[in-house]
Short mmCIF file of C-alpha atoms in Angstrom, two decimals:
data_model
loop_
_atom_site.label_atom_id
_atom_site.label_comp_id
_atom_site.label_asym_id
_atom_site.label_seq_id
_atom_site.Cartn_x
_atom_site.Cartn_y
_atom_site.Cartn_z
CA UNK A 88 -31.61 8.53 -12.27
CA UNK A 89 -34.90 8.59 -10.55
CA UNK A 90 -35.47 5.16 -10.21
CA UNK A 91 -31.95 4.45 -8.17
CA UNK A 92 -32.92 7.62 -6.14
CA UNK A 93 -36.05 6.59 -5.10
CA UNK A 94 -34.10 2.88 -4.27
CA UNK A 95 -31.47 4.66 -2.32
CA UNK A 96 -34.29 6.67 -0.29
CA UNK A 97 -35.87 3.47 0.58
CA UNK A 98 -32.96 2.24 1.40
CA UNK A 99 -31.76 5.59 3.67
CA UNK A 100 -35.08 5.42 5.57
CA UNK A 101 -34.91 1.77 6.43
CA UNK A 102 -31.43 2.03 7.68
CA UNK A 103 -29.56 4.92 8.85
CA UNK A 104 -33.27 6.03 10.96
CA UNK A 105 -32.39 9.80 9.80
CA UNK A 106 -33.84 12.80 10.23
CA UNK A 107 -36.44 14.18 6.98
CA UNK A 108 -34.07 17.11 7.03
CA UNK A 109 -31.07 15.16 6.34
CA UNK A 110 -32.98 12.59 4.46
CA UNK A 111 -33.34 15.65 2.36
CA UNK A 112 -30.41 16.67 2.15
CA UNK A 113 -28.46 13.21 1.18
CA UNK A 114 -30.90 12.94 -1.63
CA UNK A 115 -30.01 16.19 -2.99
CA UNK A 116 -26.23 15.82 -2.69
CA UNK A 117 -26.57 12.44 -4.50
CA UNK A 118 -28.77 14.22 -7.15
CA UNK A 119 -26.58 17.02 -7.46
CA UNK A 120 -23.64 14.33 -7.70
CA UNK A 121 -25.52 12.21 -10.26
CA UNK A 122 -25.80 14.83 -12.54
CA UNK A 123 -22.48 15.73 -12.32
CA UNK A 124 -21.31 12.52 -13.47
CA UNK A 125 -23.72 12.67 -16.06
CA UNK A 126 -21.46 16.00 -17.69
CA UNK A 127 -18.54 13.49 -17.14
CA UNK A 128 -20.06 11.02 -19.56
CA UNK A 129 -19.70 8.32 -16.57
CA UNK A 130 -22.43 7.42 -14.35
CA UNK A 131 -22.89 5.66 -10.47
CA UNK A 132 -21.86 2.52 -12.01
CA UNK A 133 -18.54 3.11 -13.32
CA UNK A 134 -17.30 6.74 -11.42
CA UNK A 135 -13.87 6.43 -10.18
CA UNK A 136 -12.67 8.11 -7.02
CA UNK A 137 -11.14 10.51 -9.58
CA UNK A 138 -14.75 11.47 -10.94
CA UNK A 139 -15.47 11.97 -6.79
CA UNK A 140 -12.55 14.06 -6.55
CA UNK A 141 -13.13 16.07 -9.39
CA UNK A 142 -17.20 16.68 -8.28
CA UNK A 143 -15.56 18.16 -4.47
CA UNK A 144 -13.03 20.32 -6.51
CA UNK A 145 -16.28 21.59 -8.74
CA UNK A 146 -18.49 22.33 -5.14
CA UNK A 147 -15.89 23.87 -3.37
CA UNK A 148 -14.39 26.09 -5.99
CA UNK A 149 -17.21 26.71 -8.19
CA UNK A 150 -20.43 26.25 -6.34
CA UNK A 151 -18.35 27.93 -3.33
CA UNK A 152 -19.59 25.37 -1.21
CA UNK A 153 -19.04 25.34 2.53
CA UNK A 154 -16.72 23.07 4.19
CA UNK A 155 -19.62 21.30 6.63
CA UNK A 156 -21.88 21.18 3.73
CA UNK A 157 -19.00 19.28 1.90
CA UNK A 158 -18.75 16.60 4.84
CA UNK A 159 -22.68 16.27 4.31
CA UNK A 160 -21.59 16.05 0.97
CA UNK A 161 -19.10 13.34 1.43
CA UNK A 162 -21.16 11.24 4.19
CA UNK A 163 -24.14 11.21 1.91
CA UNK A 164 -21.76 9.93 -1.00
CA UNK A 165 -20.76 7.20 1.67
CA UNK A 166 -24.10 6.05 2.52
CA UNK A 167 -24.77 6.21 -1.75
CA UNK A 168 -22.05 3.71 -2.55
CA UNK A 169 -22.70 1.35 0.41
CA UNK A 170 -26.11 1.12 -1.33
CA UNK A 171 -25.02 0.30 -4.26
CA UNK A 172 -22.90 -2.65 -2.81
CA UNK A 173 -25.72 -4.06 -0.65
CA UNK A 174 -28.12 -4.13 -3.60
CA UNK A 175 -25.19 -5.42 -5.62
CA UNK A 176 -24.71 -2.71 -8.30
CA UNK A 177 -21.38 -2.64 -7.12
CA UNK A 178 -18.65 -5.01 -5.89
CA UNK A 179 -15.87 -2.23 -5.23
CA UNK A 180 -16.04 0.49 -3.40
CA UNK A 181 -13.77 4.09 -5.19
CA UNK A 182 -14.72 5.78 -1.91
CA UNK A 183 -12.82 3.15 0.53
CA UNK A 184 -10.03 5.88 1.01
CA UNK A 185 -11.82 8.85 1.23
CA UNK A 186 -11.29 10.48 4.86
CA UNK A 187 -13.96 13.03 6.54
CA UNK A 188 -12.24 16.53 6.36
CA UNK A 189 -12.18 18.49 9.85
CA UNK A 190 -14.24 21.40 10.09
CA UNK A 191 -12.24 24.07 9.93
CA UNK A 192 -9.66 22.17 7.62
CA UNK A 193 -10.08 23.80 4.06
CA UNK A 194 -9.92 20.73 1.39
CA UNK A 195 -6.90 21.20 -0.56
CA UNK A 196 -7.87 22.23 -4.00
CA UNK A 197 -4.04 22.28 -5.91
CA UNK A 198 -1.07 21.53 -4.30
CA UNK A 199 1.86 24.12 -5.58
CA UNK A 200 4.79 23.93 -7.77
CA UNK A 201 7.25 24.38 -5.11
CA UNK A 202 5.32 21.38 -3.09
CA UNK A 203 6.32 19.08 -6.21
CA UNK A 204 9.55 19.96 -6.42
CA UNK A 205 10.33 19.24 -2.74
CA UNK A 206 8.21 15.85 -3.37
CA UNK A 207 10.53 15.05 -6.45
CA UNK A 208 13.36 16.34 -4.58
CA UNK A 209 13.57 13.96 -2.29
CA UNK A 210 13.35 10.87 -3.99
CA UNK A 211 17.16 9.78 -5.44
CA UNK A 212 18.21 8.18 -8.41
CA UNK A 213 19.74 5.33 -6.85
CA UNK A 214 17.04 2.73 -5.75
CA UNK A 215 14.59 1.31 -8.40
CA UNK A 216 11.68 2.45 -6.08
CA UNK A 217 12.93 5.73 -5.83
CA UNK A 218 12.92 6.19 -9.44
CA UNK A 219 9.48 4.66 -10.44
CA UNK A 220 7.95 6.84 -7.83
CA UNK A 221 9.90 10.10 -9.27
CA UNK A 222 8.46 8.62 -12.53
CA UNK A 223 4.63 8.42 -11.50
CA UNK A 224 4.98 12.10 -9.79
CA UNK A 225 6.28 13.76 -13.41
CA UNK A 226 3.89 11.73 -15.70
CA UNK A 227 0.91 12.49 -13.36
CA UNK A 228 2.10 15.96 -12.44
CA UNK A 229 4.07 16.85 -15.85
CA UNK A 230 1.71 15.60 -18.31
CA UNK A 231 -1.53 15.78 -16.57
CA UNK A 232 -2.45 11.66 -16.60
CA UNK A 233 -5.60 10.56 -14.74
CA UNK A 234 -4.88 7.81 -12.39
CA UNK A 235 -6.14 5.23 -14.64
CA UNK A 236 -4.14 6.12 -17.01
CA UNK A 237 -0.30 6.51 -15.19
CA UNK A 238 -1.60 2.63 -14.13
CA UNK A 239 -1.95 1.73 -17.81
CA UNK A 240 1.20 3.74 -19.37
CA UNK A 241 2.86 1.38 -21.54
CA UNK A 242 5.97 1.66 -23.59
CA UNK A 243 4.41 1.99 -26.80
CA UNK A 244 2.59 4.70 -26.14
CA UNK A 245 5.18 6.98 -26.20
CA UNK A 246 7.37 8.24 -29.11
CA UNK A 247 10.54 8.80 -28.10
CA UNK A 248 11.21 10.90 -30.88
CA UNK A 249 8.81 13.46 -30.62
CA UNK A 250 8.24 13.55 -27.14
CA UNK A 251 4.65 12.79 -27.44
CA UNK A 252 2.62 10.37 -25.59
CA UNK A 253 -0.90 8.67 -27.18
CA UNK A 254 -3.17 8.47 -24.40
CA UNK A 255 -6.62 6.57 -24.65
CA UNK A 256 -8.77 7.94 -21.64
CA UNK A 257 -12.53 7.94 -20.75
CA UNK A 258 -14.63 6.87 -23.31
CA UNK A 259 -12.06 5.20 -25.45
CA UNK A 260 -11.02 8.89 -26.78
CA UNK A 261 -7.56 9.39 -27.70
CA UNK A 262 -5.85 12.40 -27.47
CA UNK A 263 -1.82 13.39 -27.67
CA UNK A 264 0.05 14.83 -24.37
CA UNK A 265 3.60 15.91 -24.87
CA UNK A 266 6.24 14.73 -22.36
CA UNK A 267 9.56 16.45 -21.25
CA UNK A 268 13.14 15.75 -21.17
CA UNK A 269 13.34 15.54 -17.50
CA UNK A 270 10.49 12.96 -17.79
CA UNK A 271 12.21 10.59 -20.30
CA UNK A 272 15.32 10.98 -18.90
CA UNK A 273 13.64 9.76 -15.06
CA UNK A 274 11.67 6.76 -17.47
CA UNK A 275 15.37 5.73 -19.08
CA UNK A 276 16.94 5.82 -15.47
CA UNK A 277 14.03 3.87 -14.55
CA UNK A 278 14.03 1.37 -17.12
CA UNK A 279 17.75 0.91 -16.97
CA UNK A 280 17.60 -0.24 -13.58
CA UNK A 281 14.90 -2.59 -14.28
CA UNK A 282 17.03 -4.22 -16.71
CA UNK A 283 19.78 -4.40 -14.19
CA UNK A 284 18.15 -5.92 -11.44
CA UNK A 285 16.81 -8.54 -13.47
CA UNK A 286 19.87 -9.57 -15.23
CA UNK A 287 21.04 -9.91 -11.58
CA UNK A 288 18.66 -12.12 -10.88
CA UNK A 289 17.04 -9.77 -8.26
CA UNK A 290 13.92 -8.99 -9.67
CA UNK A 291 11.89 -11.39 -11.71
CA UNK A 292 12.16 -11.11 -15.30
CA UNK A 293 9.38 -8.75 -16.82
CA UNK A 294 8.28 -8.97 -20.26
CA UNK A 295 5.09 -7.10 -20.05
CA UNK A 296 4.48 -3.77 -22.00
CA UNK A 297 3.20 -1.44 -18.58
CA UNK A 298 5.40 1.10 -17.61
CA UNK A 299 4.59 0.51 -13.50
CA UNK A 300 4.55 -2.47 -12.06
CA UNK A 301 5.70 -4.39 -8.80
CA UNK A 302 8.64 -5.50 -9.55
CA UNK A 303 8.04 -8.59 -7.38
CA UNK A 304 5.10 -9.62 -8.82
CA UNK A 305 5.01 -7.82 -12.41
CA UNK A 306 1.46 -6.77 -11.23
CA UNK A 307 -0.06 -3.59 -12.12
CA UNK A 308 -0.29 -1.18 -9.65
CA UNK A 309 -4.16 -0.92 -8.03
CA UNK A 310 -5.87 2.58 -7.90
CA UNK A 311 -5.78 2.15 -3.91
CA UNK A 312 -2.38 1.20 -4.11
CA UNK A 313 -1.61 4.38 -6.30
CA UNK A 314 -3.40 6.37 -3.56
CA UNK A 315 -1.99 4.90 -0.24
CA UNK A 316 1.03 5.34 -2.07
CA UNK A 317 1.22 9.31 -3.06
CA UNK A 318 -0.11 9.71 0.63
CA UNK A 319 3.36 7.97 1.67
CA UNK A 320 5.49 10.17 -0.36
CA UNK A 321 3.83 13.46 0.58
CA UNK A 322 3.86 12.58 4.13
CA UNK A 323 7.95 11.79 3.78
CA UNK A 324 8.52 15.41 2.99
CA UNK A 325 6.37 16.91 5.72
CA UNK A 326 3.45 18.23 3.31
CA UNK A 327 0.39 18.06 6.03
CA UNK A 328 -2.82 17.94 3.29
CA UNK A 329 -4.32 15.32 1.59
CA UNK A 330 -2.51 15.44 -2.11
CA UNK A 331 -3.93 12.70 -4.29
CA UNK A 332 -2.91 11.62 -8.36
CA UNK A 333 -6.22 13.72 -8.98
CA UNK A 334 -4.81 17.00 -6.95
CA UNK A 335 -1.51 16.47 -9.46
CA UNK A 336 -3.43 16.37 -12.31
CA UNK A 337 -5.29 19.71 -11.08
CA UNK A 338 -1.96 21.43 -10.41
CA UNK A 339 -0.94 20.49 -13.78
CA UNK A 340 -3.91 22.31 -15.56
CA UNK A 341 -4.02 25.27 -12.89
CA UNK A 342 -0.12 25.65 -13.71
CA UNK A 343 -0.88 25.82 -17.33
CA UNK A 344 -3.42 28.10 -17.02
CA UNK A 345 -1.97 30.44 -14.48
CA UNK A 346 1.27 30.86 -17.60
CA UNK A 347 -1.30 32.01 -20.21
CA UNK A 348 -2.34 28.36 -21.84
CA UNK A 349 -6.45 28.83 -23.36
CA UNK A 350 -8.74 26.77 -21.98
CA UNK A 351 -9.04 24.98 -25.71
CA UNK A 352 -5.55 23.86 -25.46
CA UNK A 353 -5.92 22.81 -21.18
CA UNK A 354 -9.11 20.82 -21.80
CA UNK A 355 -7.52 18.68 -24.62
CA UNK A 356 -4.58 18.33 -23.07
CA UNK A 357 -6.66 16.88 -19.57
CA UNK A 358 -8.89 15.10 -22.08
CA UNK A 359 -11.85 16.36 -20.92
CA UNK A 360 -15.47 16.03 -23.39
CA UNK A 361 -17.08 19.10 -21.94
CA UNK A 362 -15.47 22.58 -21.94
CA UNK A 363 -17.37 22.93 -18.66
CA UNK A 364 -15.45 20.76 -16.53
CA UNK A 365 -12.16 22.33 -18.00
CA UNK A 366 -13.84 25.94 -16.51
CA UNK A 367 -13.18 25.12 -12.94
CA UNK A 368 -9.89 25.72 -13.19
CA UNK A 369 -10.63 29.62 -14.20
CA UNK A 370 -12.46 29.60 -10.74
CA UNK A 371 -8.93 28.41 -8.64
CA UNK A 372 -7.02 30.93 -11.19
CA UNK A 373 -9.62 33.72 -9.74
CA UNK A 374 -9.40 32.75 -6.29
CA UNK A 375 -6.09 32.62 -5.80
CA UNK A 376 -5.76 36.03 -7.19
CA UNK A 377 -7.64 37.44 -5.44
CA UNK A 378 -5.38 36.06 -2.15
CA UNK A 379 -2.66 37.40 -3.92
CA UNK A 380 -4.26 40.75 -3.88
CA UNK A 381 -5.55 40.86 -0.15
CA UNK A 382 -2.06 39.85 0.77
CA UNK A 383 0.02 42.16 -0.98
CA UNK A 384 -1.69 45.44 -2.73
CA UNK A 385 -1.96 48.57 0.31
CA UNK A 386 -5.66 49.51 -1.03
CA UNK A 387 -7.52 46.17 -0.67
#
């Protein structure tokens, strides 16, 4: 870690000509970001934006973290990974998407249930698209997938029978998420009219295992096409806040959490190594009480 500091500083001074107070300060969100990855079991040459995503959620809900200090936070994060492309420790770039919150714009930490339901609402049964995008909201949303791992849902990973899907996430682990009725019964819809459009000759024919694919190109969907996409959706139904795959999967866990499930049973479910990261999600629980409170009870 201190060696691609000390790189990156180097590098900081040479370029961007900043202050020693900001030089400062970029170094020590990277550090503080570094070692965050390192309780992920991931490090700055292999995070995903979802591993970004989940280290804002962590500073802004846990560490309380201010909402100028978290565009600090994001620029120095910026000026980290185009680094790490120039001195060619990495070719992509998980940050490409990432926009600059306004001050004065609170970062979005869960979007609610009654925000998903008016997403899911308004996609029909009728089209193919419409139905693979209902799909990706309830498997991200109703079984708490990562990003990566809605991209590489295939069929036999789920049983059918039981309702249960095998899921292998970071680190190879596997763990078991169940799945509802409303979610096969989308998936069958789905795949039905997969089927159909290829025995019509309208789609070309897919053999593959993966669950989501363009059906033009039997391609696997991209994590920035994945992202560009769930912006689309959410923008359809007039929801004005950045709502990513990672802000499902924290509404999933918050939701569980907020109708009595332990934190033993939400961290397995998320597939998360440390208990630690699975905590956060005590910290939305807390805050959003406390709103409740403020809002409604006469003596607070």
């Amino acid at each position: 870690m201190d060696k691609v500091l000390s790189l990156y500083e180097s590098y900081i001074r040479g370029e961007l000509g900043l202050s020693e107070a900001t030089l400062s300060t970029y170094l020590y969100q990277v550090r503080k970001f570094l070692v965050f990855l390192s309780g992920r079991n991931t490090s700055y040459t292999d995070f995903s934006v979802d591993d970004f995503e989940a280290f804002l959620a962590y500073t802004v809900d846990e560490l309380r973290q201010k909402e100028n200090t978290t565009v600090i936070s994001i620029n120095a994060l910026r000026s980290f990974m185009k680094f790490l492309r120039v001195e060619g420790i990495r070719k992509d770039n998980p940050l490409e998407n990432v926009s600059t919150p306004k001050l004065g714009q609170r970062i979005p930490k869960v979007v609610s249930h009654q925000e998903v339901m008016k997403m899911l609402h308004a996609l029909s049964e009728d089209s193919l698209d419409a139905l693979r995008d209902k799909c990706l909201l309830l498997f991200i949303y109703g079984s708490g997938l990562r990003s990566s791992e809605v991209m590489n849902l295939s069929y036999d990973m789920i049983n059918f029978e039981s309702q249960f899907l095998k899921i292998r996430g970071k680190g190879s682990k596997e763990r078991q998420v169940p799945v509802s009725d409303e979610q096969i019964r989308v998936l069958n819809l789905y795949t039905a009219k997969m089927k159909e459009l290829m025995s019509e000759g309208k789609i070309p024919e897919y053999k593959g295992a993966l669950i989501f694919v363009n059906p033009k190109t039997g391609k696997v969907f991209t994590r920035q096409y994945l992202f560009l996409h769930i912006k689309s959706l959410i923008k359809k139904v007039g929801i004005v806040r950045n709502v990513s795959a990672h802000t499902l999967r924290h509404a999933f866990a918050t939701e569980l959490l907020d109708n009595g499930a332990d934190l033993k049973s939400i961290q397995e479910l998320l597939g998360h190594s440390s208990m630690t990261t699975t905590e956060i999600y005590t910290h939305v629980a807390k805050s959003r009480m406390h709103k409740i409170y403020e809002k409604t009870h006469p003596r607070s």
